[in-house]
Amino acid sequence: MRDIIDILVVAYLIYIVLAWIKDTRTWALFKGVMIVLVVASVAYLFQLHTLWWVVSNAITVGTFAILVVFQPELRRALEQIGRGKLFESLINTSDQAEDGLTDEAIEAIAKASLHMSKYKTGALIVLEQETRLGDVERTGIRIDGLISSQLLINIFEKNTPLHDGAVIIKNNRVSAATCFLPLSDSMEISKDLGTRHRAAIGISEGTDALVIVVSEENGIISCVRNGKIKRGLDAELIKKILLSTRKKKRSERKKVIWKGKSKNE
């Protein structure tokens, strides 16, 4: 009986850890760690001494590197445990991964982008894809509202409380506003681009998020994905890009924990 309780407790703790990291950028790191552990196991079983030496030393160094790089995430997790909010968030979390943006949402984002472009209202709209952006959402103010052009326009209206920072969109809802994004340190970014564009590139370098940017200086609409920026978008291009994310999600509807998804084919 004691062994059964022991196994159940350990299994539950593992579940908690997996459920938590799945909602942050740490999920990609976890998959990388698992690959390294598999390689280490193969090297040990087949007595591949050189490979084992390389991998074992990489694990030793990597452990300290992880503690340094992911210090904010680790600190946040400990704070949530101390406040008793980690278990609450796990209970209330429903992985509602949908097929992608609806036609209404695509139309609303395109309409809002064109309106803000016309009046040179700066905007930064981040669309979550497979990589969870829970840690980014927590830097802003929770909204959880249906996507509409008027809501987006009101959020980014100049001199309003929510106009600074980025808006996060997931599951066809405006999840959060005034979110802080990591700035890219790439030297290849044009000097003509400001902080808003550098932030868009920064979040797209570390995640698979799609970002729509409206310049406050000239009203140019840009799309950023995988660290690459495409400028001068019109309504049709915006809709085409947003529609491509929906098609991608529909083609990957498999329930595979390794991919961090939640729907069956």
Short mmCIF file of C-alpha atoms in Angstrom, two decimals:
data_model
loop_
_atom_site.label_atom_id
_atom_site.label_comp_id
_atom_site.label_asym_id
_atom_site.label_seq_id
_atom_site.Cartn_x
_atom_site.Cartn_y
_atom_site.Cartn_z
CA MET A 1 0.00 0.00 0.00
CA ARG A 2 2.84 2.35 0.87
CA ASP A 3 4.49 1.70 -2.51
CA ILE A 4 1.24 2.47 -4.33
CA ILE A 5 0.84 5.78 -2.48
CA ASP A 6 4.48 6.60 -3.22
CA ILE A 7 4.01 5.95 -6.94
CA LEU A 8 0.76 7.95 -7.09
CA VAL A 9 2.32 10.96 -5.36
CA VAL A 10 5.34 10.95 -7.68
CA ALA A 11 3.09 10.55 -10.74
CA TYR A 12 0.93 13.46 -9.60
CA LEU A 13 3.97 15.67 -9.03
CA ILE A 14 5.25 14.84 -12.51
CA TYR A 15 1.83 15.71 -13.92
CA ILE A 16 1.87 19.07 -12.12
CA VAL A 17 5.32 19.91 -13.49
CA LEU A 18 4.37 18.93 -17.05
CA ALA A 19 1.08 20.85 -16.89
CA TRP A 20 2.87 23.96 -15.63
CA ILE A 21 5.77 24.01 -18.11
CA LYS A 22 3.38 23.33 -20.99
CA ASP A 23 1.91 26.81 -20.46
CA THR A 24 5.31 28.51 -20.72
CA ARG A 25 8.30 28.69 -23.05
CA THR A 26 9.92 26.04 -20.84
CA TRP A 27 8.00 23.39 -22.81
CA ALA A 28 10.43 23.69 -25.74
CA LEU A 29 13.34 23.34 -23.32
CA PHE A 30 11.76 20.25 -21.79
CA LYS A 31 11.60 18.54 -25.18
CA GLY A 32 15.26 19.37 -25.75
CA VAL A 33 16.20 17.93 -22.36
CA MET A 34 14.32 14.72 -23.14
CA ILE A 35 16.26 14.31 -26.39
CA VAL A 36 19.56 14.78 -24.55
CA LEU A 37 18.52 12.18 -21.96
CA VAL A 38 17.65 9.70 -24.70
CA VAL A 39 21.05 10.23 -26.32
CA ALA A 40 22.72 9.80 -22.92
CA SER A 41 20.84 6.55 -22.32
CA VAL A 42 21.90 5.17 -25.71
CA ALA A 43 25.52 6.14 -25.07
CA TYR A 44 25.46 4.44 -21.66
CA LEU A 45 23.77 1.23 -22.83
CA PHE A 46 26.06 0.73 -25.81
CA GLN A 47 29.20 1.87 -23.97
CA LEU A 48 29.90 4.76 -26.33
CA HIS A 49 32.50 6.31 -24.05
CA THR A 50 33.29 9.45 -26.03
CA LEU A 51 29.64 10.30 -26.61
CA TRP A 52 28.84 9.54 -22.97
CA TRP A 53 31.63 11.86 -21.81
CA VAL A 54 30.36 14.69 -24.04
CA VAL A 55 26.71 14.27 -23.07
CA SER A 56 27.36 13.84 -19.34
CA ASN A 57 29.45 17.02 -19.24
CA ALA A 58 26.84 18.86 -21.29
CA ILE A 59 24.18 17.81 -18.78
CA THR A 60 26.30 19.05 -15.88
CA VAL A 61 26.92 22.44 -17.47
CA GLY A 62 23.38 22.64 -18.85
CA THR A 63 21.84 22.17 -15.41
CA PHE A 64 23.46 25.35 -14.12
CA ALA A 65 22.67 27.19 -17.37
CA ILE A 66 18.99 26.27 -17.05
CA LEU A 67 18.86 27.59 -13.49
CA VAL A 68 20.28 30.92 -14.68
CA VAL A 69 18.32 31.32 -17.93
CA PHE A 70 14.97 30.24 -16.50
CA GLN A 71 15.33 31.94 -13.13
CA PRO A 72 12.19 34.10 -13.67
CA GLU A 73 10.04 31.05 -14.47
CA LEU A 74 11.38 29.10 -11.49
CA ARG A 75 10.83 32.05 -9.17
CA ARG A 76 7.29 32.50 -10.45
CA ALA A 77 6.51 28.82 -9.90
CA LEU A 78 7.78 28.95 -6.31
CA GLU A 79 5.75 32.10 -5.68
CA GLN A 80 2.61 30.42 -7.01
CA ILE A 81 3.22 27.41 -4.79
CA GLY A 82 3.64 29.71 -1.81
CA ARG A 83 0.38 31.48 -2.60
CA GLY A 84 -1.36 28.20 -3.38
CA LYS A 85 -2.17 29.36 -6.92
CA LEU A 86 -0.27 26.74 -8.87
CA PHE A 87 -2.74 23.96 -8.08
CA GLU A 88 -5.66 26.35 -8.64
CA SER A 89 -4.37 27.30 -12.08
CA LEU A 90 -3.94 23.64 -13.00
CA ILE A 91 -7.49 22.82 -11.94
CA ASN A 92 -8.98 25.76 -13.83
CA THR A 93 -6.84 25.34 -16.93
CA SER A 94 -8.64 23.90 -19.94
CA ASP A 95 -6.48 23.40 -22.99
CA GLN A 96 -8.95 24.75 -25.50
CA ALA A 97 -6.74 24.57 -28.54
CA GLU A 98 -9.03 25.44 -31.40
CA ASP A 99 -8.53 25.07 -35.13
CA GLY A 100 -7.42 28.67 -35.36
CA LEU A 101 -8.93 32.08 -35.95
CA THR A 102 -12.52 32.26 -37.10
CA ASP A 103 -13.50 34.28 -40.16
CA GLU A 104 -14.96 36.92 -37.84
CA ALA A 105 -11.73 37.17 -35.86
CA ILE A 106 -9.63 37.48 -39.02
CA GLU A 107 -11.92 40.20 -40.34
CA ALA A 108 -11.81 42.05 -37.00
CA ILE A 109 -8.00 42.00 -36.78
CA ALA A 110 -7.62 43.16 -40.39
CA LYS A 111 -10.20 45.93 -39.94
CA ALA A 112 -8.61 47.15 -36.71
CA SER A 113 -5.12 47.09 -38.25
CA LEU A 114 -6.23 49.19 -41.23
CA HIS A 115 -8.04 51.67 -38.97
CA MET A 116 -5.01 52.10 -36.73
CA SER A 117 -2.76 52.37 -39.77
CA LYS A 118 -4.92 55.17 -41.17
CA TYR A 119 -4.71 57.19 -37.95
CA LYS A 120 -1.11 56.14 -37.18
CA THR A 121 -2.00 54.42 -33.94
CA GLY A 122 0.80 52.13 -32.79
CA ALA A 123 -0.23 48.53 -32.17
CA LEU A 124 1.39 45.22 -31.26
CA ILE A 125 -0.82 42.13 -31.64
CA VAL A 126 0.63 38.71 -30.78
CA LEU A 127 -1.21 35.59 -31.91
CA GLU A 128 -0.35 32.48 -29.91
CA GLN A 129 0.33 29.35 -31.97
CA GLU A 130 1.72 26.06 -30.61
CA THR A 131 4.13 27.63 -28.11
CA ARG A 132 2.23 28.71 -25.00
CA LEU A 133 2.62 32.36 -23.99
CA GLY A 134 1.33 32.09 -20.43
CA ASP A 135 4.45 33.67 -18.97
CA VAL A 136 4.10 36.63 -21.35
CA GLU A 137 0.40 37.03 -20.56
CA ARG A 138 1.17 37.31 -16.85
CA THR A 139 3.23 40.45 -17.48
CA GLY A 140 0.10 42.28 -18.62
CA ILE A 141 -3.53 42.79 -17.66
CA ARG A 142 -6.03 39.99 -18.25
CA ILE A 143 -8.82 40.87 -20.69
CA ASP A 144 -10.42 37.59 -21.87
CA GLY A 145 -12.75 39.25 -24.36
CA LEU A 146 -14.07 38.20 -27.76
CA ILE A 147 -12.03 39.56 -30.65
CA SER A 148 -13.59 42.62 -32.24
CA SER A 149 -12.14 45.49 -34.22
CA GLN A 150 -13.55 48.03 -31.77
CA LEU A 151 -11.98 46.29 -28.77
CA LEU A 152 -8.55 46.26 -30.41
CA ILE A 153 -8.88 49.89 -31.51
CA ASN A 154 -9.93 50.97 -28.01
CA ILE A 155 -7.05 49.10 -26.38
CA PHE A 156 -4.40 50.81 -28.53
CA GLU A 157 -6.03 54.24 -28.51
CA LYS A 158 -3.42 56.83 -27.56
CA ASN A 159 -3.28 58.03 -23.95
CA THR A 160 -5.46 55.18 -22.68
CA PRO A 161 -4.36 52.91 -19.79
CA LEU A 162 -3.93 49.83 -22.02
CA HIS A 163 -2.24 51.29 -25.10
CA ASP A 164 1.33 50.47 -24.05
CA GLY A 165 2.67 46.96 -24.57
CA ALA A 166 1.31 44.05 -26.57
CA VAL A 167 -2.04 42.32 -26.87
CA ILE A 168 -2.06 38.51 -26.69
CA ILE A 169 -4.66 36.64 -28.73
CA LYS A 170 -5.39 32.96 -28.22
CA ASN A 171 -8.40 30.70 -28.78
CA ASN A 172 -10.23 33.48 -30.65
CA ARG A 173 -10.12 35.76 -27.61
CA VAL A 174 -8.15 38.80 -26.57
CA SER A 175 -6.42 37.18 -23.62
CA ALA A 176 -4.32 40.03 -22.19
CA ALA A 177 -3.11 43.56 -22.88
CA THR A 178 -0.12 45.74 -21.91
CA CYS A 179 2.09 42.65 -22.04
CA PHE A 180 5.86 43.01 -21.98
CA LEU A 181 7.77 41.31 -24.80
CA PRO A 182 11.49 40.46 -24.86
CA LEU A 183 13.46 42.75 -27.18
CA SER A 184 15.56 41.20 -29.92
CA ASP A 185 19.29 41.88 -29.72
CA SER A 186 19.85 41.08 -33.40
CA MET A 187 22.26 43.43 -35.14
CA GLU A 188 20.50 42.86 -38.47
CA ILE A 189 17.39 44.83 -37.52
CA SER A 190 17.06 48.04 -39.48
CA LYS A 191 17.67 51.24 -37.54
CA ASP A 192 14.45 52.55 -39.03
CA LEU A 193 12.51 50.12 -36.83
CA GLY A 194 11.69 51.13 -33.27
CA THR A 195 11.12 49.36 -29.98
CA ARG A 196 7.71 48.03 -31.01
CA HIS A 197 9.17 46.19 -34.01
CA ARG A 198 12.17 44.97 -32.03
CA ALA A 199 9.80 43.53 -29.42
CA ALA A 200 7.77 41.80 -32.14
CA ILE A 201 10.92 40.23 -33.57
CA GLY A 202 12.08 39.26 -30.08
CA ILE A 203 8.95 37.25 -29.21
CA SER A 204 8.93 35.60 -32.66
CA GLU A 205 12.55 34.50 -32.28
CA GLY A 206 11.83 32.53 -29.11
CA THR A 207 8.35 31.24 -30.00
CA ASP A 208 6.27 30.39 -33.06
CA ALA A 209 3.93 33.33 -32.42
CA LEU A 210 2.68 35.48 -35.29
CA VAL A 211 2.85 39.22 -34.62
CA ILE A 212 1.03 42.08 -36.33
CA VAL A 213 2.66 45.49 -35.87
CA VAL A 214 1.29 48.91 -36.77
CA SER A 215 3.86 51.69 -36.83
CA GLU A 216 3.00 54.82 -34.90
CA GLU A 217 5.37 56.89 -37.04
CA ASN A 218 4.15 56.06 -40.54
CA GLY A 219 1.20 53.70 -40.12
CA ILE A 220 2.90 50.85 -41.98
CA ILE A 221 1.49 47.43 -41.09
CA SER A 222 4.02 44.62 -40.64
CA CYS A 223 3.92 40.91 -39.94
CA VAL A 224 6.65 39.19 -37.93
CA ARG A 225 7.20 35.44 -37.79
CA ASN A 226 10.28 33.38 -36.88
CA GLY A 227 12.35 36.53 -36.49
CA LYS A 228 11.54 37.72 -40.02
CA ILE A 229 9.56 40.86 -40.73
CA LYS A 230 7.36 41.60 -43.73
CA ARG A 231 6.28 45.21 -44.12
CA GLY A 232 3.68 47.11 -46.08
CA LEU A 233 0.73 44.77 -45.62
CA ASP A 234 -2.71 45.56 -46.99
CA ALA A 235 -6.07 44.06 -46.01
CA GLU A 236 -5.78 41.06 -48.33
CA LEU A 237 -2.26 40.17 -47.19
CA ILE A 238 -3.25 40.42 -43.53
CA LYS A 239 -6.20 38.08 -44.05
CA LYS A 240 -4.08 35.66 -46.08
CA ILE A 241 -1.41 35.48 -43.38
CA LEU A 242 -3.96 35.02 -40.60
CA LEU A 243 -5.76 32.36 -42.62
CA SER A 244 -2.50 30.45 -43.10
CA THR A 245 -2.19 29.97 -39.34
CA ARG A 246 -5.65 28.42 -39.23
CA LYS A 247 -4.81 25.97 -42.02
CA LYS A 248 -1.63 24.98 -40.25
CA LYS A 249 -3.44 24.20 -37.04
CA ARG A 250 -6.07 22.12 -38.80
CA SER A 251 -3.41 19.98 -40.45
CA GLU A 252 -1.82 19.15 -37.11
CA ARG A 253 -4.78 17.96 -35.03
CA LYS A 254 -3.14 15.05 -33.26
CA LYS A 255 -3.21 14.29 -29.59
CA VAL A 256 0.51 13.86 -28.96
CA ILE A 257 1.86 14.98 -25.60
CA TRP A 258 5.28 15.47 -27.18
CA LYS A 259 3.78 18.18 -29.36
CA GLY A 260 1.87 19.70 -26.46
CA LYS A 261 -1.58 19.51 -28.12
CA SER A 262 -4.93 18.46 -26.88
CA LYS A 263 -7.26 17.39 -29.68
CA ASN A 264 -7.72 14.08 -31.42
CA GLU A 265 -7.78 13.71 -35.16
#
